[in-house]
């Protein structure tokens, strides 16, 4: 999404350039990895409920598929920009690579606000998106998934359209489908739980017990809610969450010193992750300005909403007590803020490692669809934990060995694998 003066793709390229220098990558490898391989920009006409036709702008960016079919979500957002989609596609390439799953990186988006669309209009938008791209996406080349403001229902409409066009069943065309319709148990929890698996491992390395820690979380959507659930099960306390208020068009933070009650907050939250501020106030939450989540006196910060949230201005508000920043969102920390966190010795678990649980479980969903045999939830989550924990330690070991910031270590591992795949295929 566009946030003023911030370009996510420039940030993704700056991060890549830094690691390309560390790895001393050849010019041809830099050229192929610095830009998306392909991108599609298209119009989606929708016959609206009022009888008029409205044209929406859609995108799909395929950054790199040297290691396997592209993989990446589709966002519905009024401020979506193609540069954000490009950045997210590039981060997907690194994410699949760092957890070592045989997939590449893609991302899609539509400029729209689903709050203002009926279910029928959303269905037509989903079907229209697939009609524009049916030749260029699919189980063997590029596999979409849900992301901000898209849901399992949206995925099912997209699958249905793809299968109608293809004339056969292709459950592996898209992931994040409803359970019972080709979806995997555990997918809903996967990203948030994955964030907490990495926090748990980081705390072990620091010799700190989770039950002695406090956290503050930005966002109260899918990633945030499940991260809070598992972190609280481990004994941690979340003292603050924030969310976007659709009516006021601004964000608010909700603080309770004794810790937030997850289920109580879920009951007063809409399906887009917006907490009702009047109800929160009446339940004893302090309602603060949206930025307040970042200045809490806590051990762990979990940005789980948007990109560009910890930047050179807001980083100054981060308390000295913060030991860990676990990035649930994609691109929440800018390179300037990174440098300050690094100097302060904050342990940053970078986005494409911390939030890789979602894509890892999506990969499991494809595997299950291919077998036409579905695992129990526990089996999925155990496999997820194993994959995330092993990727986390691989990155940590490299960071320790080469005295690198965790983000740089994760990049070194991820970029090296993709660069090698490009070279092996004689693409560079
Ligand atoms: P979501 O739509 O379910 O929730 C987003 C939350 O952020 C909502 O609570 C919303 O109110 C809040 N929000 C929006 N703008 C805000 C602002 N300015 N200040 C405070 N809160 C704000 O989305 P999600 O699926 O939880 O995704 C959150 C982030 O995690 C995104 O960056 C997404 O790309 C990333 N991510 C998601 C997944 C996944 O599986 N869902 C996987 C990897 C990465």
XYZ file of C-alpha atoms and ligand atoms in Angstrom:
472
model
C 0.000 0.000 0.000
C 1.181 3.526 -0.564
C 2.353 5.398 2.502
C 3.558 8.914 1.760
C 7.166 9.232 0.610
C 7.774 5.508 1.001
C 8.401 3.113 -1.848
C 8.429 -0.533 -0.764
C 10.094 -1.710 -3.965
C 12.987 0.731 -3.581
C 13.382 -0.581 -0.037
C 13.331 -4.218 -1.227
C 15.939 -3.373 -3.882
C 18.121 -1.547 -1.321
C 18.003 -4.622 0.931
C 18.894 -6.818 -2.038
C 21.780 -4.542 -3.118
C 23.266 -4.766 0.369
C 23.250 -8.557 0.324
C 24.418 -8.693 -3.308
C 27.512 -6.784 -2.140
C 28.025 -9.122 0.829
C 27.768 -12.104 -1.534
C 29.758 -10.346 -4.278
C 27.158 -11.436 -6.827
C 27.990 -11.194 -10.512
C 26.302 -8.468 -12.581
C 24.054 -10.936 -14.450
C 22.728 -12.436 -11.215
C 22.049 -8.953 -9.818
C 20.237 -8.012 -13.011
C 17.944 -11.005 -12.932
C 17.129 -10.753 -9.227
C 16.781 -6.973 -8.876
C 13.686 -6.809 -11.131
C 10.614 -9.039 -11.487
C 10.798 -11.558 -14.326
C 7.294 -10.704 -15.487
C 4.339 -8.603 -14.542
C 0.730 -8.254 -15.615
C -1.340 -5.077 -15.277
C -4.971 -5.302 -16.293
C -8.498 -3.937 -15.996
C -11.305 -5.872 -14.332
C -14.757 -4.595 -15.320
C -17.421 -5.422 -12.733
C -21.184 -5.034 -13.156
C -22.028 -3.371 -9.860
C -25.259 -3.797 -7.895
C -26.456 -0.347 -9.024
C -26.333 -1.468 -12.676
C -23.211 0.532 -13.562
C -19.914 -0.989 -14.704
C -16.899 -0.149 -12.563
C -13.379 -0.889 -13.787
C -10.843 -2.035 -11.192
C -7.077 -2.177 -11.707
C -5.395 -5.529 -11.029
C -1.802 -6.739 -10.931
C 0.235 -9.915 -10.775
C 3.994 -9.693 -10.435
C 6.154 -12.806 -10.860
C 9.522 -11.984 -9.366
C 11.418 -15.248 -9.772
C 10.534 -18.895 -10.359
C 13.975 -20.497 -10.652
C 13.322 -22.698 -7.589
C 9.724 -23.642 -8.454
C 6.293 -22.219 -9.288
C 5.684 -18.673 -8.088
C 3.781 -18.324 -4.840
C 2.157 -15.287 -3.310
C -1.012 -13.689 -2.070
C -3.490 -11.276 -3.595
C -4.274 -8.071 -1.725
C -7.440 -6.018 -2.026
C -6.614 -2.502 -0.883
C -7.612 1.021 -1.959
C -4.007 2.263 -1.757
C -2.428 -0.713 -3.529
C 0.439 0.262 -5.833
C 2.363 -1.787 -8.351
C 5.612 -0.984 -6.533
C 4.230 -2.490 -3.316
C 3.226 -5.603 -5.257
C 6.723 -5.770 -6.808
C 8.347 -5.537 -3.390
C 6.077 -8.189 -1.947
C 6.766 -10.520 -4.893
C 10.503 -10.139 -4.337
C 10.122 -10.801 -0.598
C 8.132 -13.952 -1.456
C 11.104 -15.256 -3.451
C 13.361 -14.815 -0.412
C 10.734 -16.179 1.971
C 10.269 -19.466 0.086
C 14.007 -19.764 -0.248
C 14.901 -19.094 3.395
C 12.573 -21.871 4.594
C 13.817 -23.998 1.717
C 10.541 -24.884 0.025
C 10.584 -25.494 -3.756
C 8.664 -22.350 -4.764
C 9.422 -18.934 -6.240
C 7.998 -15.498 -5.497
C 4.907 -13.732 -6.853
C 2.300 -11.307 -5.587
C -0.960 -9.836 -6.795
C -3.298 -7.041 -5.946
C -6.404 -5.154 -6.877
C -6.999 -1.483 -6.132
C -10.332 -1.654 -4.331
C -11.901 -1.341 -0.923
C -13.843 -4.521 -0.142
C -15.594 -2.679 2.729
C -17.565 -0.875 0.023
C -18.341 -3.931 -2.138
C -21.228 -6.371 -1.727
C -20.449 -10.103 -1.648
C -21.735 -10.390 -5.207
C -19.444 -7.589 -6.400
C -16.482 -9.206 -4.613
C -17.259 -12.529 -6.288
C -17.312 -10.866 -9.721
C -14.033 -9.113 -8.936
C -12.396 -12.425 -7.974
C -13.684 -14.159 -11.081
C -12.598 -11.209 -13.231
C -9.078 -11.318 -11.762
C -8.770 -14.999 -12.743
C -10.230 -14.457 -16.222
C -7.494 -11.909 -16.941
C -4.728 -14.252 -15.799
C -5.904 -17.822 -16.339
C -3.215 -18.478 -18.977
C -0.408 -17.115 -16.821
C -1.092 -18.606 -13.392
C -1.789 -22.187 -12.332
C -0.599 -25.057 -10.162
C 2.532 -25.565 -12.217
C 3.624 -21.967 -12.746
C 2.172 -19.492 -10.241
C -0.042 -20.240 -7.262
C -2.029 -17.383 -5.630
C -3.207 -17.197 -2.007
C -5.051 -14.814 0.329
C -3.428 -11.701 1.756
C -4.644 -8.397 3.187
C -8.446 -8.195 2.899
C -8.819 -11.399 0.881
C -10.244 -14.560 2.413
C -10.760 -18.305 1.851
C -14.104 -17.439 0.218
C -12.325 -15.214 -2.312
C -9.905 -18.086 -3.030
C -12.759 -20.511 -3.614
C -14.435 -18.190 -6.135
C -11.086 -17.837 -7.898
C -10.566 -21.612 -7.930
C -14.064 -22.144 -9.283
C -13.433 -19.682 -12.121
C -10.052 -21.243 -12.953
C -11.569 -24.736 -13.034
C -14.478 -23.542 -15.184
C -12.007 -22.053 -17.693
C -9.691 -25.097 -17.574
C -12.447 -27.686 -17.710
C -10.962 -29.821 -14.914
C -10.323 -29.874 -11.176
C -7.119 -28.146 -10.094
C -7.209 -27.838 -6.296
C -3.502 -26.941 -6.336
C -4.225 -23.778 -8.384
C -4.662 -21.646 -5.283
C -4.089 -22.017 -1.550
C -5.843 -20.648 1.508
C -9.056 -22.386 0.431
C -11.714 -23.240 3.015
C -11.060 -26.442 4.937
C -13.152 -29.189 3.327
C -12.726 -27.535 -0.087
C -9.033 -28.300 -0.466
C -7.781 -26.073 2.339
C -5.293 -27.242 4.936
C -6.057 -27.414 8.613
C -3.680 -25.078 10.427
C -3.428 -22.508 7.592
C -5.399 -19.911 9.566
C -3.011 -20.199 12.482
C 0.153 -20.759 10.439
C 1.571 -17.254 10.003
C 0.890 -16.050 13.533
C 2.081 -19.315 15.076
C 5.174 -19.246 12.856
C 6.062 -15.792 14.198
C 5.840 -17.168 17.729
C 7.887 -20.305 16.957
C 10.722 -17.948 16.009
C 10.190 -15.762 19.110
C 10.231 -18.896 21.287
C 13.567 -19.966 19.774
C 15.064 -16.471 20.121
C 14.047 -16.337 23.799
C 15.663 -19.764 24.372
C 18.925 -18.413 22.958
C 18.653 -15.423 25.299
C 17.862 -17.666 28.258
C 14.625 -15.792 28.865
C 11.402 -17.582 29.781
C 8.372 -16.531 27.658
C 6.268 -16.233 30.808
C 8.547 -13.458 32.019
C 8.021 -11.368 28.877
C 5.623 -8.675 27.690
C 4.753 -7.817 24.093
C 3.018 -5.124 22.076
C 1.467 -5.902 18.705
C 0.527 -3.704 15.775
C -2.614 -4.906 14.007
C -5.348 -7.248 15.152
C -5.984 -9.331 12.050
C -5.113 -12.890 11.138
C -1.381 -12.770 11.859
C -1.711 -10.768 15.040
C -4.560 -12.762 16.594
C -2.879 -16.146 16.177
C 0.513 -14.810 17.227
C -1.147 -13.510 20.407
C -2.914 -16.840 20.939
C 0.263 -18.929 20.878
C 2.394 -16.369 22.709
C -0.178 -16.245 25.517
C -0.237 -20.063 25.612
C 3.525 -19.947 26.161
C 2.842 -17.652 29.116
C 3.669 -14.241 27.600
C 1.559 -11.129 28.212
C 0.389 -8.821 25.429
C -0.259 -5.371 26.876
C -1.170 -3.491 23.715
C -2.644 -4.110 20.255
C -3.629 -1.645 17.565
C -5.974 -1.629 14.626
C -7.344 0.514 11.823
C -10.650 2.271 12.396
C -12.597 2.310 9.154
C -15.017 4.987 10.286
C -12.437 7.484 11.573
C -9.869 6.517 8.891
C -7.131 6.323 11.511
C -5.585 3.726 13.768
C -5.966 3.295 17.530
C -4.032 1.317 20.124
C -5.746 -0.589 22.930
C -3.772 -1.037 26.120
C -4.410 -2.998 29.271
C -1.539 -3.309 31.731
C -2.665 -6.703 33.051
C -2.677 -8.005 29.485
C -5.304 -8.044 26.750
C -7.965 -10.750 26.737
C -7.757 -12.251 23.245
C -11.214 -13.769 23.073
C -12.867 -10.688 24.511
C -11.151 -8.479 21.918
C -12.036 -10.913 19.118
C -15.702 -10.569 20.059
C -15.576 -6.797 19.454
C -13.504 -6.969 16.236
C -14.919 -6.936 12.710
C -13.864 -9.364 9.984
C -11.235 -6.907 8.731
C -9.467 -6.819 12.113
C -10.931 -3.480 13.253
C -11.495 -3.298 17.026
C -14.596 -1.358 18.151
C -13.090 1.455 20.217
C -16.217 2.338 22.236
C -16.707 -1.277 23.263
C -12.988 -1.624 24.071
C -13.189 1.450 26.286
C -16.197 0.073 28.119
C -14.262 -3.166 28.733
C -11.504 -1.214 30.475
C -9.006 -0.777 27.645
C -7.144 2.497 27.386
C -7.749 3.759 23.838
C -4.636 5.532 22.578
C -3.334 6.992 19.368
C -2.439 4.258 16.824
C 1.322 4.795 17.164
C 1.234 4.037 20.900
C 1.841 0.325 20.258
C 5.473 1.078 19.410
C 6.367 3.005 22.576
C 5.260 0.391 25.107
C 7.668 -0.719 27.810
C 7.847 -4.332 26.611
C 10.387 -7.025 25.689
C 8.934 -7.887 22.297
C 7.407 -5.840 19.490
C 5.379 -7.614 16.842
C 4.498 -5.356 13.917
C 1.710 -7.312 12.192
C -0.145 -4.764 10.080
C 1.641 -2.861 7.331
C 4.996 -1.946 5.820
C 7.026 1.152 6.856
C 5.858 1.221 10.476
C 9.255 1.221 12.224
C 11.025 4.000 10.383
C 13.580 6.664 11.180
C 10.966 8.731 13.063
C 9.102 6.030 14.973
C 12.203 3.991 15.867
C 13.130 6.702 18.383
C 10.032 5.739 20.372
C 11.088 2.100 20.796
C 11.731 1.440 24.494
C 15.246 0.432 25.662
C 13.666 -2.666 27.156
C 12.783 -4.121 23.730
C 14.933 -7.212 23.038
C 13.140 -8.676 20.049
C 11.310 -7.272 17.042
C 9.511 -10.138 15.299
C 8.173 -8.948 11.968
C 4.744 -10.459 11.345
C 4.020 -7.931 8.590
C 5.983 -7.660 5.370
C 8.463 -4.782 5.285
C 7.511 -3.110 8.580
C 11.045 -1.823 9.259
C 12.914 0.561 6.958
C 16.690 0.223 6.390
C 17.324 3.448 8.433
C 15.413 2.037 11.393
C 17.166 -1.321 10.935
C 20.552 0.368 11.323
C 19.419 1.961 14.602
C 17.965 -1.295 15.948
C 21.177 -3.105 14.995
C 23.282 -0.510 16.812
C 21.063 -0.843 19.873
C 21.503 -4.627 19.838
C 17.825 -5.414 19.223
C 17.328 -8.923 17.867
C 15.274 -8.449 14.691
C 13.620 -11.572 13.291
C 13.131 -10.424 9.701
C 9.752 -10.578 7.984
C 10.568 -13.160 5.357
C 11.722 -15.558 8.063
C 9.308 -14.655 10.892
C 6.147 -14.682 8.780
C 7.111 -17.595 6.491
C 4.692 -19.888 8.349
C 1.879 -18.869 6.016
C 3.629 -19.786 2.808
C 5.073 -22.940 4.344
C 1.585 -24.098 5.246
C 0.362 -23.079 1.773
C 3.043 -25.338 0.377
C 1.746 -28.106 2.669
C -1.745 -27.380 1.310
C -0.502 -27.924 -2.257
C 1.250 -31.127 -1.212
C -1.963 -32.403 0.401
C -4.025 -31.386 -2.662
C -1.602 -33.239 -4.931
C -1.943 -36.377 -2.776
C -5.692 -35.779 -2.342
C -5.096 -36.739 1.282
C -5.355 -34.258 4.131
C -3.420 -34.248 7.390
C -4.752 -33.643 10.874
C -4.154 -30.138 12.216
C -1.544 -31.327 14.716
C 0.465 -33.004 11.982
C 0.457 -29.820 9.889
C 1.454 -27.614 12.814
C 4.196 -30.006 13.931
C 5.673 -30.055 10.431
C 5.399 -26.260 10.366
C 7.173 -25.899 13.686
C 9.988 -28.188 12.497
C 10.481 -26.218 9.266
C 10.354 -22.784 10.922
C 12.586 -23.788 13.815
C 15.193 -25.262 11.528
C 15.177 -22.188 9.227
C 15.445 -19.899 12.266
C 18.507 -21.738 13.626
C 20.180 -21.860 10.237
C 19.882 -18.066 9.996
C 20.926 -17.536 13.613
C 24.023 -19.744 13.192
C 25.129 -17.832 10.106
C 24.498 -14.486 11.817
C 26.663 -15.629 14.732
C 29.413 -17.117 12.573
C 29.759 -14.111 10.258
C 28.725 -11.449 12.769
C 25.770 -10.403 10.634
C 22.476 -8.738 11.524
C 19.722 -11.396 11.397
C 18.104 -9.763 8.351
C 21.393 -9.843 6.453
C 22.032 -13.465 7.435
C 18.549 -14.478 6.275
C 19.117 -12.624 3.011
C 22.486 -14.292 2.468
C 20.938 -17.761 2.784
C 17.870 -16.937 0.691
C 19.572 -15.004 -2.105
C 22.403 -17.517 -2.395
C 19.949 -20.366 -3.016
C 17.999 -18.429 -5.659
C 21.179 -17.150 -7.335
C 22.472 -20.716 -7.535
C 19.187 -21.924 -9.080
C 19.410 -19.141 -11.705
C 23.003 -20.075 -12.496
C 22.202 -23.802 -12.654
C 19.453 -23.037 -15.171
C 21.894 -20.888 -17.172
C 19.774 -17.773 -16.595
C 22.738 -15.821 -15.278
P -5.485 -8.623 8.135
O -6.148 -7.864 7.056
O -6.132 -9.848 8.674
O -5.191 -7.666 9.387
C -4.549 -6.457 9.262
C -4.649 -5.755 10.600
O -3.891 -4.549 10.540
C -6.087 -5.341 10.963
O -6.276 -5.501 12.350
C -6.124 -3.871 10.606
O -7.093 -3.135 11.386
C -4.710 -3.486 11.002
N -4.244 -2.236 10.414
C -4.341 -1.810 9.134
N -3.773 -0.601 9.018
C -3.301 -0.276 10.249
C -2.613 0.830 10.788
N -2.287 1.875 10.030
N -2.293 0.823 12.108
C -2.637 -0.220 12.894
N -3.279 -1.291 12.441
C -3.610 -1.322 11.136
O -4.028 -8.931 7.567
P -3.036 -10.089 8.016
O -3.294 -11.266 7.168
O -3.024 -10.213 9.479
O -1.652 -9.476 7.507
C -0.935 -8.509 8.256
C 0.438 -8.342 7.662
O 1.102 -9.603 7.640
C 0.507 -7.852 6.214
O 1.699 -7.103 6.056
C 0.616 -9.126 5.410
O 1.206 -8.921 4.139
C 1.524 -9.910 6.314
N 1.469 -11.339 6.113
C 0.304 -12.022 6.229
C 0.308 -13.393 6.068
C -0.933 -14.207 6.259
O -0.845 -15.425 6.143
N -2.062 -13.628 6.624
C 1.496 -14.062 5.715
C 2.658 -13.336 5.619
C 2.650 -11.972 5.818
